[in-house]
Coordinates of N, CA and C in Angstrom, one line a residue:
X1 N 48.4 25.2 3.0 CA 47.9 23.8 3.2 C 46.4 23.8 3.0
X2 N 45.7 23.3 2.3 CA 44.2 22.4 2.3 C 44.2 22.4 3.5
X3 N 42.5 22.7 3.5 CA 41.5 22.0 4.7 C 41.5 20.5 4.7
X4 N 41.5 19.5 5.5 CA 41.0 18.5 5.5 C 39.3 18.2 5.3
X5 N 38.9 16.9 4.6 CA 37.8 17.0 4.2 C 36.6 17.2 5.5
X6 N 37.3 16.7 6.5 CA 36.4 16.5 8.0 C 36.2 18.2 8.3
X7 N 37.1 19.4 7.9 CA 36.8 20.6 8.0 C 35.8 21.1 7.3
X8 N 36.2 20.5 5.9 CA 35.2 21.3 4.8 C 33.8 21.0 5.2
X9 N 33.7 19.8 5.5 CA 32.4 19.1 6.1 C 31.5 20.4 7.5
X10 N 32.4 20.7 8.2 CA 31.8 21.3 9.3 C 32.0 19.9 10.3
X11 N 32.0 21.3 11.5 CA 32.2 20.0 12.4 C 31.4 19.5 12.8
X12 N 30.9 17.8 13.4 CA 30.2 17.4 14.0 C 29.2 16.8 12.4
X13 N 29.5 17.2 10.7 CA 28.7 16.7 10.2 C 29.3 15.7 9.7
X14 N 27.8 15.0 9.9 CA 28.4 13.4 8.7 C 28.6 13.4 7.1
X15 N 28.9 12.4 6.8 CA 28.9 12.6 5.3 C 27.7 12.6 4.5
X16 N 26.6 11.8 5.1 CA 25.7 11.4 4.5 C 24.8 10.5 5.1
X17 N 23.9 11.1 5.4 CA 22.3 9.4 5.6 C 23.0 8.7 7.0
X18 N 22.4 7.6 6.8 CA 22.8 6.3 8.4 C 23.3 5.5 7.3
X19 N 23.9 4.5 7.5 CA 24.3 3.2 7.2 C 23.8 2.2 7.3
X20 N 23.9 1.2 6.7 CA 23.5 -0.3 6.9 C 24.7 -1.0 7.3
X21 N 25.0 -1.8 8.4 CA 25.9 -2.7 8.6 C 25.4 -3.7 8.5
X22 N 26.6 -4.9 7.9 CA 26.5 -6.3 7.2 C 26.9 -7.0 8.3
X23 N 26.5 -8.0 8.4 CA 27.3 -9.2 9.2 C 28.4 -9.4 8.3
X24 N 29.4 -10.1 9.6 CA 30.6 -9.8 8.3 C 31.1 -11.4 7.6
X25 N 30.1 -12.2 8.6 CA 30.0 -14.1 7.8 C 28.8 -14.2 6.7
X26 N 28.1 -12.5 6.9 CA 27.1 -12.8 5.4 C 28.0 -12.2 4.5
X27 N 28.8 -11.2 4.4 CA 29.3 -10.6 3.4 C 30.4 -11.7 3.2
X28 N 31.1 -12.8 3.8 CA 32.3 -13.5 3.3 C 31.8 -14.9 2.9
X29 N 30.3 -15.0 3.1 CA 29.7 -16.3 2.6 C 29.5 -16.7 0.9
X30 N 29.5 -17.9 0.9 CA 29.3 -18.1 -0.7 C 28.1 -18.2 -1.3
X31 N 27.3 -17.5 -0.9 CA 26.1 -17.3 -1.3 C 26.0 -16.0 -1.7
X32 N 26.6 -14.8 -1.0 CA 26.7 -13.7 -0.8 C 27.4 -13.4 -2.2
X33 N 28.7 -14.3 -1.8 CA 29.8 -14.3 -3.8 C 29.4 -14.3 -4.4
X34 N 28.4 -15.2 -4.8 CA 27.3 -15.5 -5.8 C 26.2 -14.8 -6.3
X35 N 25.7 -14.1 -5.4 CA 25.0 -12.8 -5.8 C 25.2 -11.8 -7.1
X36 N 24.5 -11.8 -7.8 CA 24.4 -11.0 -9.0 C 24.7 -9.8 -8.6
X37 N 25.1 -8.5 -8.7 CA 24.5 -7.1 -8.3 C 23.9 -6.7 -8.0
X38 N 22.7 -6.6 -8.7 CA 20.9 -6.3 -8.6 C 20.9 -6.7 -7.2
X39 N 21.3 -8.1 -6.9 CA 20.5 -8.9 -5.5 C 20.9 -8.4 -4.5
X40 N 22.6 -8.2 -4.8 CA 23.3 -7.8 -3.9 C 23.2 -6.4 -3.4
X41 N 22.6 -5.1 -4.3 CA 22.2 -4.0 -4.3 C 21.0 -3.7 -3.1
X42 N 20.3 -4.7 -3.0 CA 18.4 -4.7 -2.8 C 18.9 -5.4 -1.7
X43 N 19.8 -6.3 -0.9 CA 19.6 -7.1 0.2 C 19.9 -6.1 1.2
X44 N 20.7 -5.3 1.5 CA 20.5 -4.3 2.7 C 19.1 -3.8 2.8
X45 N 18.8 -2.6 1.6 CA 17.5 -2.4 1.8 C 16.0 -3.2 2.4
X46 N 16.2 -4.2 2.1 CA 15.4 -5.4 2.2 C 15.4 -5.8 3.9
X47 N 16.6 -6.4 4.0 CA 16.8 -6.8 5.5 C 16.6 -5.6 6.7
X48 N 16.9 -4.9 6.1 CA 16.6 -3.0 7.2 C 15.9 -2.7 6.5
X49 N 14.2 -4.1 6.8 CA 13.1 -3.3 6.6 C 12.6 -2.4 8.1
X50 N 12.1 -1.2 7.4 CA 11.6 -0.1 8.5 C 12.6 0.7 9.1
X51 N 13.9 0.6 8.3 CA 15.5 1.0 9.5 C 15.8 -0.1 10.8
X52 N 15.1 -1.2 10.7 CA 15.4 -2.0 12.1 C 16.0 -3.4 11.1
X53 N 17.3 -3.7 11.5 CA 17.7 -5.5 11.1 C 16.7 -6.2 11.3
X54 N 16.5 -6.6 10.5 CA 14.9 -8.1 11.0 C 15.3 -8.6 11.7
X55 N 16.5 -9.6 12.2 CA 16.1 -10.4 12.5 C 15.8 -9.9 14.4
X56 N 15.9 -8.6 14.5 CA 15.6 -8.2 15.8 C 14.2 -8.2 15.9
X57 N 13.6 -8.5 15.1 CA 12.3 -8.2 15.0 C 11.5 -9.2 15.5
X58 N 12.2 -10.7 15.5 CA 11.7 -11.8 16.4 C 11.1 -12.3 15.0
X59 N 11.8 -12.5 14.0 CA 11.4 -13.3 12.4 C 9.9 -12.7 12.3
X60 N 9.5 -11.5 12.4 CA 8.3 -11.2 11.5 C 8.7 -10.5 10.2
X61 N 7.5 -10.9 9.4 CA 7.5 -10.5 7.8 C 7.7 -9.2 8.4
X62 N 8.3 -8.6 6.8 CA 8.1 -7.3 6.4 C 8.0 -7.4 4.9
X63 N 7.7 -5.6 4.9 CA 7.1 -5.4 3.2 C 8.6 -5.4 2.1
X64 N 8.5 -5.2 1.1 CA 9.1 -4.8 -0.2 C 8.5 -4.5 -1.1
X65 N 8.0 -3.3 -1.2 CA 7.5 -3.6 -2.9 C 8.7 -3.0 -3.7
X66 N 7.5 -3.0 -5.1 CA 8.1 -2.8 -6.5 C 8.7 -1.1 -6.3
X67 N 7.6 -0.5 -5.8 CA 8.0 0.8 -5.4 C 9.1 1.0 -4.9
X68 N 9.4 0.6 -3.8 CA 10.7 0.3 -2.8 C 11.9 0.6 -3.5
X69 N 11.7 -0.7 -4.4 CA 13.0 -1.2 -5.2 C 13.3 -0.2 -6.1
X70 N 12.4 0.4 -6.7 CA 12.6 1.3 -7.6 C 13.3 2.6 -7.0
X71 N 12.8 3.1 -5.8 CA 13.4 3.7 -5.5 C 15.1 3.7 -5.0
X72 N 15.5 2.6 -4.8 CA 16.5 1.7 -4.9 C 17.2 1.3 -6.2
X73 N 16.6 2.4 -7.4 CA 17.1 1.7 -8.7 C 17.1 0.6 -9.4
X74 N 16.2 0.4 -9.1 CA 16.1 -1.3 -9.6 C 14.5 -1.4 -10.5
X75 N 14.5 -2.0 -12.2 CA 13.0 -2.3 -12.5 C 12.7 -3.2 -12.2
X76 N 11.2 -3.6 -12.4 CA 10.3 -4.5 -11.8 C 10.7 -5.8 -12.4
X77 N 11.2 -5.6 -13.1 CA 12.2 -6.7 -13.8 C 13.6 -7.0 -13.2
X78 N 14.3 -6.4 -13.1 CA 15.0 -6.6 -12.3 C 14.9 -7.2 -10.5
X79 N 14.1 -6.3 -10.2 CA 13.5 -6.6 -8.8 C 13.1 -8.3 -9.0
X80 N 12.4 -8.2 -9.4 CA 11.5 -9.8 -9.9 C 12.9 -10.8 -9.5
X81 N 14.0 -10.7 -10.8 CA 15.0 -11.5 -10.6 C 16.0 -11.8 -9.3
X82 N 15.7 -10.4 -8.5 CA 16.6 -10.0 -7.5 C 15.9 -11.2 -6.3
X83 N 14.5 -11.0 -6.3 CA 13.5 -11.5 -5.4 C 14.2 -13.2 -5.4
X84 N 13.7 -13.7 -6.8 CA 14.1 -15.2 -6.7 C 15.4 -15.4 -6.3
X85 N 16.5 -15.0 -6.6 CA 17.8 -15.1 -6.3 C 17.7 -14.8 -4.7
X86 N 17.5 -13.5 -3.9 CA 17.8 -13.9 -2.9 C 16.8 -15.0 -2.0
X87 N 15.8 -15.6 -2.8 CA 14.9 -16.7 -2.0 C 15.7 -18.0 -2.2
X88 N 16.7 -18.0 -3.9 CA 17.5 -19.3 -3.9 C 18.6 -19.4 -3.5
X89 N 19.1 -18.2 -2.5 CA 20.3 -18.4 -2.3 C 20.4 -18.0 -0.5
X90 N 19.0 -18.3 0.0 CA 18.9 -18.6 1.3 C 18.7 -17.4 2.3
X91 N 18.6 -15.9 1.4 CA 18.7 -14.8 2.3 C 17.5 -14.4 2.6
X92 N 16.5 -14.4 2.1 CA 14.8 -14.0 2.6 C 13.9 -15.5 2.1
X93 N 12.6 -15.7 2.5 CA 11.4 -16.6 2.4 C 10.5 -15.5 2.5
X94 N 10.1 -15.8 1.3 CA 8.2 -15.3 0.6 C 7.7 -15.6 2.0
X95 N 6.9 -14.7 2.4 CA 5.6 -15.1 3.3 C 4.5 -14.6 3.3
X96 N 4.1 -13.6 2.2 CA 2.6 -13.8 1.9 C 3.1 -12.9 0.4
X97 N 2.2 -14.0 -0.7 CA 2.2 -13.1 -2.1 C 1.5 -12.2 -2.1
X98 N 1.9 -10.8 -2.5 CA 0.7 -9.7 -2.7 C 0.1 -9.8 -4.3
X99 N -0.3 -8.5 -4.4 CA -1.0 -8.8 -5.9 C -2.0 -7.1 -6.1
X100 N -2.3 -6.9 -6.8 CA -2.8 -5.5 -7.6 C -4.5 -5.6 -8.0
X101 N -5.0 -7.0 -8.0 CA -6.3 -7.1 -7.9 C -7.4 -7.0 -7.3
X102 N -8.5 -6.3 -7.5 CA -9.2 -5.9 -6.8 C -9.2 -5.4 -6.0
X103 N -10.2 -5.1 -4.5 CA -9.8 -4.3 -3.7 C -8.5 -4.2 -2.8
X104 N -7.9 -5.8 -3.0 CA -6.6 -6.0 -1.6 C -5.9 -5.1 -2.3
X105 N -5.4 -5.5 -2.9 CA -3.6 -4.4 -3.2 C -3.1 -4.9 -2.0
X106 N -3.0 -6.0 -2.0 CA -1.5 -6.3 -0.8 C -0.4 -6.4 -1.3
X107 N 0.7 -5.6 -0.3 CA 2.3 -6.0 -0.9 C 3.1 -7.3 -0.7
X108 N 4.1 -7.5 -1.2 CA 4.4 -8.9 -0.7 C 5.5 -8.6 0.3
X109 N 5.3 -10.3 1.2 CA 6.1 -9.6 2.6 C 6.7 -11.0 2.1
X110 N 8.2 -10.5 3.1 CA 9.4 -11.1 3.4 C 9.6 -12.2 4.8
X111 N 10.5 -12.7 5.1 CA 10.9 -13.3 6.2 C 12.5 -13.5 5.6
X112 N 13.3 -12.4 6.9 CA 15.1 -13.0 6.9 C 14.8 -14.1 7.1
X113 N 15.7 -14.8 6.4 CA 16.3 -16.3 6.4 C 17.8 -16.4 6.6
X114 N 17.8 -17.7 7.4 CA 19.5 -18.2 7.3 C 19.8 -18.8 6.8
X115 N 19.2 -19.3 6.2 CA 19.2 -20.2 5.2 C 20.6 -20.2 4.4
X116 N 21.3 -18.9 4.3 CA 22.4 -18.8 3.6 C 23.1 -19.2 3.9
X117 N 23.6 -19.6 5.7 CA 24.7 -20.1 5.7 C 25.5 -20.9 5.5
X118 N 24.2 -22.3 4.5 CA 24.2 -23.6 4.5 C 24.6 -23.6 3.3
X119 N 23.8 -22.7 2.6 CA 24.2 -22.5 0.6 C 25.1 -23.3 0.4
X120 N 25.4 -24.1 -0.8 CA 26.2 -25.0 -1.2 C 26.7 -25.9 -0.3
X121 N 26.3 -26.7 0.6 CA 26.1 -27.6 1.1 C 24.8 -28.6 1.4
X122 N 25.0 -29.9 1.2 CA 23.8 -30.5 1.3 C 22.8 -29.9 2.4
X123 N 23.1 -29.7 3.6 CA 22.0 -29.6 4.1 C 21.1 -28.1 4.2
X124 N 21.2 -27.7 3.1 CA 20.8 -26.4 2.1 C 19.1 -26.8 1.7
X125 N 18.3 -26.2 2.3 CA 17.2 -26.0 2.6 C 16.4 -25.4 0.9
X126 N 15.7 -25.7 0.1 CA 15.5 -24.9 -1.0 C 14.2 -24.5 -0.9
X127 N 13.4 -23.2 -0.8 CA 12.1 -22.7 -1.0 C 11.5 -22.5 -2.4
X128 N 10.3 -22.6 -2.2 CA 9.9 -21.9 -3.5 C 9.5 -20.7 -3.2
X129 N 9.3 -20.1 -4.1 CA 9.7 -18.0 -4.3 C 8.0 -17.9 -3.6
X130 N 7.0 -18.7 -3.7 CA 5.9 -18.4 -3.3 C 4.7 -19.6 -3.4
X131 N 3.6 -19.8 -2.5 CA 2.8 -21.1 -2.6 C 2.4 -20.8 -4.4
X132 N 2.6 -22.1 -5.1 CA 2.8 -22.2 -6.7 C 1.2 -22.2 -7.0
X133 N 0.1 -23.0 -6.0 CA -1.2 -22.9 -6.2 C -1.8 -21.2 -6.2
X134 N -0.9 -20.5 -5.6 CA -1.3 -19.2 -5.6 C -1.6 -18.3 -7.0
X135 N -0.7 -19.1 -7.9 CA -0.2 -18.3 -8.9 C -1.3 -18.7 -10.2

């Protein structure tokens, strides 16, 4: 008889890394359905900014960059598209645009939003990706 794979493993080892757990009305929401891949790839990462769920964080921003995502498999192109989708489909709000000019080099930070849960219903909240004067 085979070992079972929990033997081959050794005991007491995991398989791999920590986990991210989903809420299980974001994973069965229609917003969530709607999600492209890319977005849907990048929204854990995103939401367990630092390893901590935001929204335990008491709604403060956090970072994402391009770097991030990349490491995450995703180009800046991709990322870009991933960003607006989850800002149109209610799961994060832009809260401060970063940028590569001059001395700042700021990243751009995030805020979880619930926004999703409303998705496709009137009283569905729409942001824009970032203040438009900024740009």
């Amino acid at each position: 008889m085979g070992k079972s794979s929990k033997a081959k493993r050794g005991k007491g080892k995991s398989i791999g890394g920590s986990f991210a757990a989903m809420p299980e009305n974001l994973l069965h929401s229609r917003a969530y359905a709607e999600l492209a891949p890319s977005a849907a790839k990048i929204l854990a990462p995103m939401i367990y900014a630092d390893g901590v769920f935001v929204v335990h964080r008491g709604g403060a921003d956090f970072p994402f960059t391009y770097a991030d995502a990349k490491r995450h498999g995703l180009s800046s192109a991709t990322f870009s598209r991933a960003i607006k989708e989850l800002t149109a489909k209610g799961f994060i709000t832009p809260a401060k645009h970063g940028g590569l000019r001059g001395s700042c080099k700021i990243e751009n930070r995030f805020k979880r939003s619930e926004r999703w849960k409303k998705y496709g219903t009137p009283e569905f909240e729409e942001v824009k990706r970032f203040d438009e004067s900024r740009l």
